[in-house]
Structure formats: C-alpha cells, structure tokens
CSV table of C-alpha atoms in Angstrom, one decimal:
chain,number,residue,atom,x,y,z
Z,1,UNK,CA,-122.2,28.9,11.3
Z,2,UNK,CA,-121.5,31.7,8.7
Z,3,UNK,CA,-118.3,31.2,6.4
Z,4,UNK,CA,-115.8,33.0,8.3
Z,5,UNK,CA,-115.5,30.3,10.8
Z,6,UNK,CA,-115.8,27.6,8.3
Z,7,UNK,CA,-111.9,29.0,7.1
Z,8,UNK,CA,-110.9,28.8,10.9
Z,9,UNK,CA,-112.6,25.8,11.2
Z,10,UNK,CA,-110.5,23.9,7.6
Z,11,UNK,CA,-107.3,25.2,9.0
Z,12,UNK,CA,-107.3,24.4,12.2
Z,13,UNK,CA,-104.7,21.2,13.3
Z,14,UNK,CA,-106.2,18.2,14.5
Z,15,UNK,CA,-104.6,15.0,16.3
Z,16,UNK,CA,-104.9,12.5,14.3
Z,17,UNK,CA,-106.1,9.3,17.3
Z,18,UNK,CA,-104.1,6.3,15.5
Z,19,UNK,CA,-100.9,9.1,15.5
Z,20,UNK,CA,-101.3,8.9,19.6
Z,21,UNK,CA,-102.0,5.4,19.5
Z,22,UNK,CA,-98.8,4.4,18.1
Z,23,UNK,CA,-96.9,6.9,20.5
Z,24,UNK,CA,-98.7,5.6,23.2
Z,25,UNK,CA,-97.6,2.2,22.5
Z,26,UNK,CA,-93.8,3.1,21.3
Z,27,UNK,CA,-93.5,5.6,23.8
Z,28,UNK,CA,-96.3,6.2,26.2
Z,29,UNK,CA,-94.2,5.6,29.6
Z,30,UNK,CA,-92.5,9.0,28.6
Z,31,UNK,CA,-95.8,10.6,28.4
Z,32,UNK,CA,-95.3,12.0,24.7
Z,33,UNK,CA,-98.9,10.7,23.7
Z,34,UNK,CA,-100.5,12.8,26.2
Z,35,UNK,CA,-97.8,16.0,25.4
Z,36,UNK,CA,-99.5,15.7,22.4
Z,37,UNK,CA,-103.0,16.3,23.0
Z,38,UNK,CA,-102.4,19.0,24.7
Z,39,UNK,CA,-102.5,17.5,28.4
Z,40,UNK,CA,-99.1,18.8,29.1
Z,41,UNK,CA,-100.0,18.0,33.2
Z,42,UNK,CA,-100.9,14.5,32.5
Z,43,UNK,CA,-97.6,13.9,30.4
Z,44,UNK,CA,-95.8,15.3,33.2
Z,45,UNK,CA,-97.1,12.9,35.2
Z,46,UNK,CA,-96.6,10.2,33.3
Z,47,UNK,CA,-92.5,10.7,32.5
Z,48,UNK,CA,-92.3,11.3,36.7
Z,49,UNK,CA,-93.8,8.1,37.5
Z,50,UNK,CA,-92.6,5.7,34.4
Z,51,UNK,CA,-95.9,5.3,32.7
Z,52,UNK,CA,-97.1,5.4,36.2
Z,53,UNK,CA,-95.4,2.0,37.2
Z,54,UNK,CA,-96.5,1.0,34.1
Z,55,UNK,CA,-99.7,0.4,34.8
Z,56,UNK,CA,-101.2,3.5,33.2
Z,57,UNK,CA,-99.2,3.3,30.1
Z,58,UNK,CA,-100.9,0.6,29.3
Z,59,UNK,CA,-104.8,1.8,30.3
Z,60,UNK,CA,-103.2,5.1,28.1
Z,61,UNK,CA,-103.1,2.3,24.9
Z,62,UNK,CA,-106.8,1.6,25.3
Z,63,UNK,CA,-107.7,5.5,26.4
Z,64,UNK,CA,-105.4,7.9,23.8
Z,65,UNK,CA,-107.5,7.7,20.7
Z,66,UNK,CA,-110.6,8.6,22.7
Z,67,UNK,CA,-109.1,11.3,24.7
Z,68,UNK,CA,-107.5,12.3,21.4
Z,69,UNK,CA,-111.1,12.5,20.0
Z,70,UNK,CA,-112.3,14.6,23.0
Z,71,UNK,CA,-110.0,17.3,22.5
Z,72,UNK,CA,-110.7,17.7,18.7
Z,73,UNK,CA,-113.9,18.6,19.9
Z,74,UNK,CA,-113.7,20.7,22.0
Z,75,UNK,CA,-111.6,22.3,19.8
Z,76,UNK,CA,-114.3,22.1,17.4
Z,77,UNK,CA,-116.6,23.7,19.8
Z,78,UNK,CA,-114.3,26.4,21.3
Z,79,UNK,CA,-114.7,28.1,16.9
Z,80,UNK,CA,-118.3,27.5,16.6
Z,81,UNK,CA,-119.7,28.7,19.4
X,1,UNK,CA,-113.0,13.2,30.4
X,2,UNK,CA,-113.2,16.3,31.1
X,3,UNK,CA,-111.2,17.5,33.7
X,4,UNK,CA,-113.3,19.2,36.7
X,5,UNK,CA,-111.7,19.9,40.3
X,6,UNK,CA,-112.9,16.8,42.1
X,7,UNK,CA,-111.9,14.6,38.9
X,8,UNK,CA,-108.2,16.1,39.3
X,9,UNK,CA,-108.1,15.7,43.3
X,10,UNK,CA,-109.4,12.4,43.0
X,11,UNK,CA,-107.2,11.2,40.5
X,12,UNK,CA,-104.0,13.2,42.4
X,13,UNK,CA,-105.0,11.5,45.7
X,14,UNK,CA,-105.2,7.8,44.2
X,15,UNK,CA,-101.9,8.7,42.5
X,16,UNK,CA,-100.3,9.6,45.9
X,17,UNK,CA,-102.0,7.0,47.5
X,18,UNK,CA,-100.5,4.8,44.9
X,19,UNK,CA,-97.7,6.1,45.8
X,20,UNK,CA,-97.1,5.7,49.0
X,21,UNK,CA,-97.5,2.1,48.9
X,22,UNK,CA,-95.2,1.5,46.0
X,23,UNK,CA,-92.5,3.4,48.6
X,24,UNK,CA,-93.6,1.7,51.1
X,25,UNK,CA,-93.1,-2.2,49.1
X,26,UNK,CA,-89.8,-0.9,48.1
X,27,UNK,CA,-88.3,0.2,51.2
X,28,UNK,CA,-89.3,-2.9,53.5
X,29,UNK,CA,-88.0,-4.7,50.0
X,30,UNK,CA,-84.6,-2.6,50.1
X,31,UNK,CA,-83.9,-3.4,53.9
X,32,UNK,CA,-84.2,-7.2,52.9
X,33,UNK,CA,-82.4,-7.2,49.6
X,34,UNK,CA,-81.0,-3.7,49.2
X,35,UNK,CA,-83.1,-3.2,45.7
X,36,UNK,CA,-85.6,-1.8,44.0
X,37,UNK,CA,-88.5,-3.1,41.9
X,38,UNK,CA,-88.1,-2.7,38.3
X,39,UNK,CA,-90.9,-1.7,36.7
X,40,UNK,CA,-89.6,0.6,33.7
X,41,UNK,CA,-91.6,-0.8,30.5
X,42,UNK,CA,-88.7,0.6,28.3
X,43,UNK,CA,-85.7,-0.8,30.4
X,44,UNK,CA,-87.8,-3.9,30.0
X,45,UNK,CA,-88.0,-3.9,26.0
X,46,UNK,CA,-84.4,-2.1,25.7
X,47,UNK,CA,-82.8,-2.9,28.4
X,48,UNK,CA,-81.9,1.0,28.8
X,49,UNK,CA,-83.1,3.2,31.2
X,50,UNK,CA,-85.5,5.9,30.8
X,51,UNK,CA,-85.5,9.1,32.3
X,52,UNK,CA,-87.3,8.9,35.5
X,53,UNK,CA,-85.9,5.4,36.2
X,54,UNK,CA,-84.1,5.1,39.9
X,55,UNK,CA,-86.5,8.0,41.4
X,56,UNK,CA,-88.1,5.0,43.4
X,57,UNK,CA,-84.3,4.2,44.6
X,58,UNK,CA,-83.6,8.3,44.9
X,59,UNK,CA,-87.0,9.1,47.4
X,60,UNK,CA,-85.5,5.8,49.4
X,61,UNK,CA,-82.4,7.0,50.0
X,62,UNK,CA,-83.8,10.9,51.1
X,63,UNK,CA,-85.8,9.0,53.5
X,64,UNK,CA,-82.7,7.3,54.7
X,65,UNK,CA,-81.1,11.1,55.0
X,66,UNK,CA,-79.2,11.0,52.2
X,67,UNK,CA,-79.8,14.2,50.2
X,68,UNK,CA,-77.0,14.0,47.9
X,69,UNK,CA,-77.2,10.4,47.5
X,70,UNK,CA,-80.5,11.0,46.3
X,71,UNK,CA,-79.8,13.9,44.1
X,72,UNK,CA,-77.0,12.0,42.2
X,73,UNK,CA,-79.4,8.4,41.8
X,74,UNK,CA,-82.0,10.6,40.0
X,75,UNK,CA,-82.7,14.5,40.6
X,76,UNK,CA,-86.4,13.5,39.3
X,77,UNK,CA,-86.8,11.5,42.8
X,78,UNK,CA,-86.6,14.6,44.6
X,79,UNK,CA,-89.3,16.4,42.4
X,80,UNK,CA,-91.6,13.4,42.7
X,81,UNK,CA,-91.1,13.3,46.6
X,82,UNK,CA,-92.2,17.0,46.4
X,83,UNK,CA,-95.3,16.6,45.1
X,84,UNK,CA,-95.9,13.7,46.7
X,85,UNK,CA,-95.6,15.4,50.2
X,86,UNK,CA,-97.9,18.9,48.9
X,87,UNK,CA,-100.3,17.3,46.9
X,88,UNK,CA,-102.3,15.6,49.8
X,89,UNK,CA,-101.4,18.4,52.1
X,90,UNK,CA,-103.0,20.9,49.4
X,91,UNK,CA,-105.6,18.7,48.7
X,92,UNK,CA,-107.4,18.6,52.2
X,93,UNK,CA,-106.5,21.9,52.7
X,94,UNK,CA,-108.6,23.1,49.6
X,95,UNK,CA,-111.1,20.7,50.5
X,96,UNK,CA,-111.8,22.3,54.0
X,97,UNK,CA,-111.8,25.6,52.6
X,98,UNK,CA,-114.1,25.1,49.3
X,99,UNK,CA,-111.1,26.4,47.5
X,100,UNK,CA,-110.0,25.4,44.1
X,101,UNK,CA,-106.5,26.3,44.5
X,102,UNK,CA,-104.9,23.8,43.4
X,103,UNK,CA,-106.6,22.7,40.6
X,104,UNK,CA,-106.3,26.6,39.2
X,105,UNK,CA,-102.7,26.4,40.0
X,106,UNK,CA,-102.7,22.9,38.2
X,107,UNK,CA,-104.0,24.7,34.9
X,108,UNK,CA,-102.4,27.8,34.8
X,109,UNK,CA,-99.2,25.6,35.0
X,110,UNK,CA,-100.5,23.8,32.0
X,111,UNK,CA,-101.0,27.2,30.9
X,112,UNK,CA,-97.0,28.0,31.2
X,113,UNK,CA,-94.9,24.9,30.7
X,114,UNK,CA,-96.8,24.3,27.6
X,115,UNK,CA,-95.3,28.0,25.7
X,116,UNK,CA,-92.1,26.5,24.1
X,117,UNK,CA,-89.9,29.1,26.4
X,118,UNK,CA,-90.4,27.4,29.2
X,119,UNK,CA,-90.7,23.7,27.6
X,120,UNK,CA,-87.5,23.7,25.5
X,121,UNK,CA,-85.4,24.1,28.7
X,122,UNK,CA,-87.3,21.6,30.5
X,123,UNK,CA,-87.4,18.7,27.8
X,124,UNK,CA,-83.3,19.7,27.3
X,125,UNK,CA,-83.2,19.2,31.1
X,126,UNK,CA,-85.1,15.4,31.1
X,127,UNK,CA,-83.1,14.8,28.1
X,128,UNK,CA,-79.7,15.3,29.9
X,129,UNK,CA,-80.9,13.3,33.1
X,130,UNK,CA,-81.7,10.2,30.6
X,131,UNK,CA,-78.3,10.4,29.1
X,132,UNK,CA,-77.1,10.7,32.8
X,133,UNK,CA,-79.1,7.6,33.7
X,134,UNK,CA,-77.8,6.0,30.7
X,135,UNK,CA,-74.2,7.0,31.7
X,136,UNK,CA,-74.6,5.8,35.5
X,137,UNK,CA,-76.0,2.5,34.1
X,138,UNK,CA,-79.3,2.5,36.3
C-alpha cells in the first residue's frame, strides 16, 4: 500500500459501533441506526414496519455494532485494493 | 452480512410473509374488537406515536374499501401495502426468469434516496406524517 492511500485511508469517516449501538437502542424502531451505516434500504424498512413489529429492533441491538464493523471494512477494502 | 440476491429475496419474502400474518391477526382481531395490536416500542416507552404507527389500522381499512379512510389513518399504510403486494409478485417472477431485477432495482434505489436531494424531502415528508400522527392522537 504506497502512501498515497495511506492519506485516503487517515481521512476517511468511520462509524464509530457503540455510536449505532446507542441509536439503535434510543431509536432503532425508526431505523436511524441502520441510515447510518449506510443501509439506507434496511432503514427504510425499518421506519415502514415499526422496528419491524419490534421484533427486529431489538435483534438490530445485538446486530448494529457488527454490521457497523462490516461496512468499515469494506470501506477499508474498497481504498486498498 | 453481505447482501447477495438470494440473501435480499429471502429476507423480503420472510418479511412479507411476516406480514401477511400480522394482517391477517389484526383483521380477524378488528372484526371481534374493532382494534389493532399495539406493538410500537416508542408509543410504549413515550406513550407517543411514531411515524409509521396506525399503518397496520390504514392496510385494514383499504382492505375494507376504504381508500380515503386509509389514506387519512396513516399514508405510510398505503406504501407498505404496495410493497407488500409487488414484492412477492417480483420475487417469483425474477426467480422463474434467473433475473436479478429486483435486487438491482433494490440497490440502485439505495443508490438514489441516499443523495441528500432526494432524502431531505423524504425525511421532511415522515417528519410531517409523525407530527400528523401526533396530532390525530393514534
């Protein structure tokens, strides 16, 4: 990786997982937490249906940082290779 | 997770699926006790509505016939009872075909709402439909 991505690489944004975490908890039903990392479709979703009856608001709690994680990555990956 | 094709139709289907059971609990519940099951986690903790609250109540009532009716409970109802009807439909039919239509329709509309021209309307729009809600005392 030569330095000109390392630059890229230091200024690109990040989600930060326990950020989502507490959105998901304060606010998941509306689907902000997934708005945030990027999966505008899921979020969508997720304000149609309520947190999806609720029920995947609360699977959200114990999936957001993970899924927060993921995308950092691939974000990662998209500059270096 | 990433999200392939058959993830995203799986996932859709169950959701539908899902669905149609939670319509089809709250209409054999409305004919006996003319409500809805509450199941709003923010009505619960503050005892206000949120945006997409009474769409279960709105997709009842266009089943009835009630177009308007529906419209003025929650306009959401009607959007959800759209995709609720294609989404299987386009499902099978991309499934018969080999076709990934709808999952490259899926993420170009990713693709759009997420430019802020088209997603500072739309989040004024929910906003005004949960101050509606709030108003109509759902």
């Amino acid at each position: 990786m030569d330095d000109s991505k390392w630059v890229m690489l230091s200024t690109t944004q990040f989600k930060d997982p326990t950020t989502t975490l507490i959105i998901s908890i304060l606010a998941g039903s509306l689907g902000i937490d997934r708005f945030m990392i990027g999966d505008t479709g899921l979020g969508i979703g997720k304000l149609l249906t309520c947190g999806g009856f609720g029920i995947w608001a609360i699977i959200d709690w114990f999936m957001i940082q993970k899924a927060t994680r993921e995308k950092n990555m691939e974000k990662i990956q998209q500059l270096i290779y | 997770m990433k999200l392939d094709r058959n993830k995203l139709y799986a996932f859709l289907f169950i959701v539908c699926l899902a669905g149609y059971f939670w319509l089809y609990f709250n209409i054999t519940k409305t004919a006996v006790d003319h409500s809805t099951m509450g199941v709003c986690m923010i009505k619960y903790g503050t005892n206000m509505p949120c945006p997409s609250c009474g769409s279960t109540r709105s997709i009842v009532s266009l089943i009835e016939g009630n177009f308007v009716e529906a419209l003025k409970i929650n306009p959401l109802g009607l959007i959800v009872a759209a995709i609720m009807l294609f989404t299987p439909l386009w499902i099978v039919v991309d499934l018969i075909r080999k076709k990934n239509s709808l999952f490259d329709f899926y993420k170009k509309s990713e693709g759009y709402l997420k430019k802020p021209r088209y997603a500072f309307p739309l989040v004024f729009l929910v906003l005004i439909n949960w101050v509606w809600n709030i108003v109509k005392g759902l």
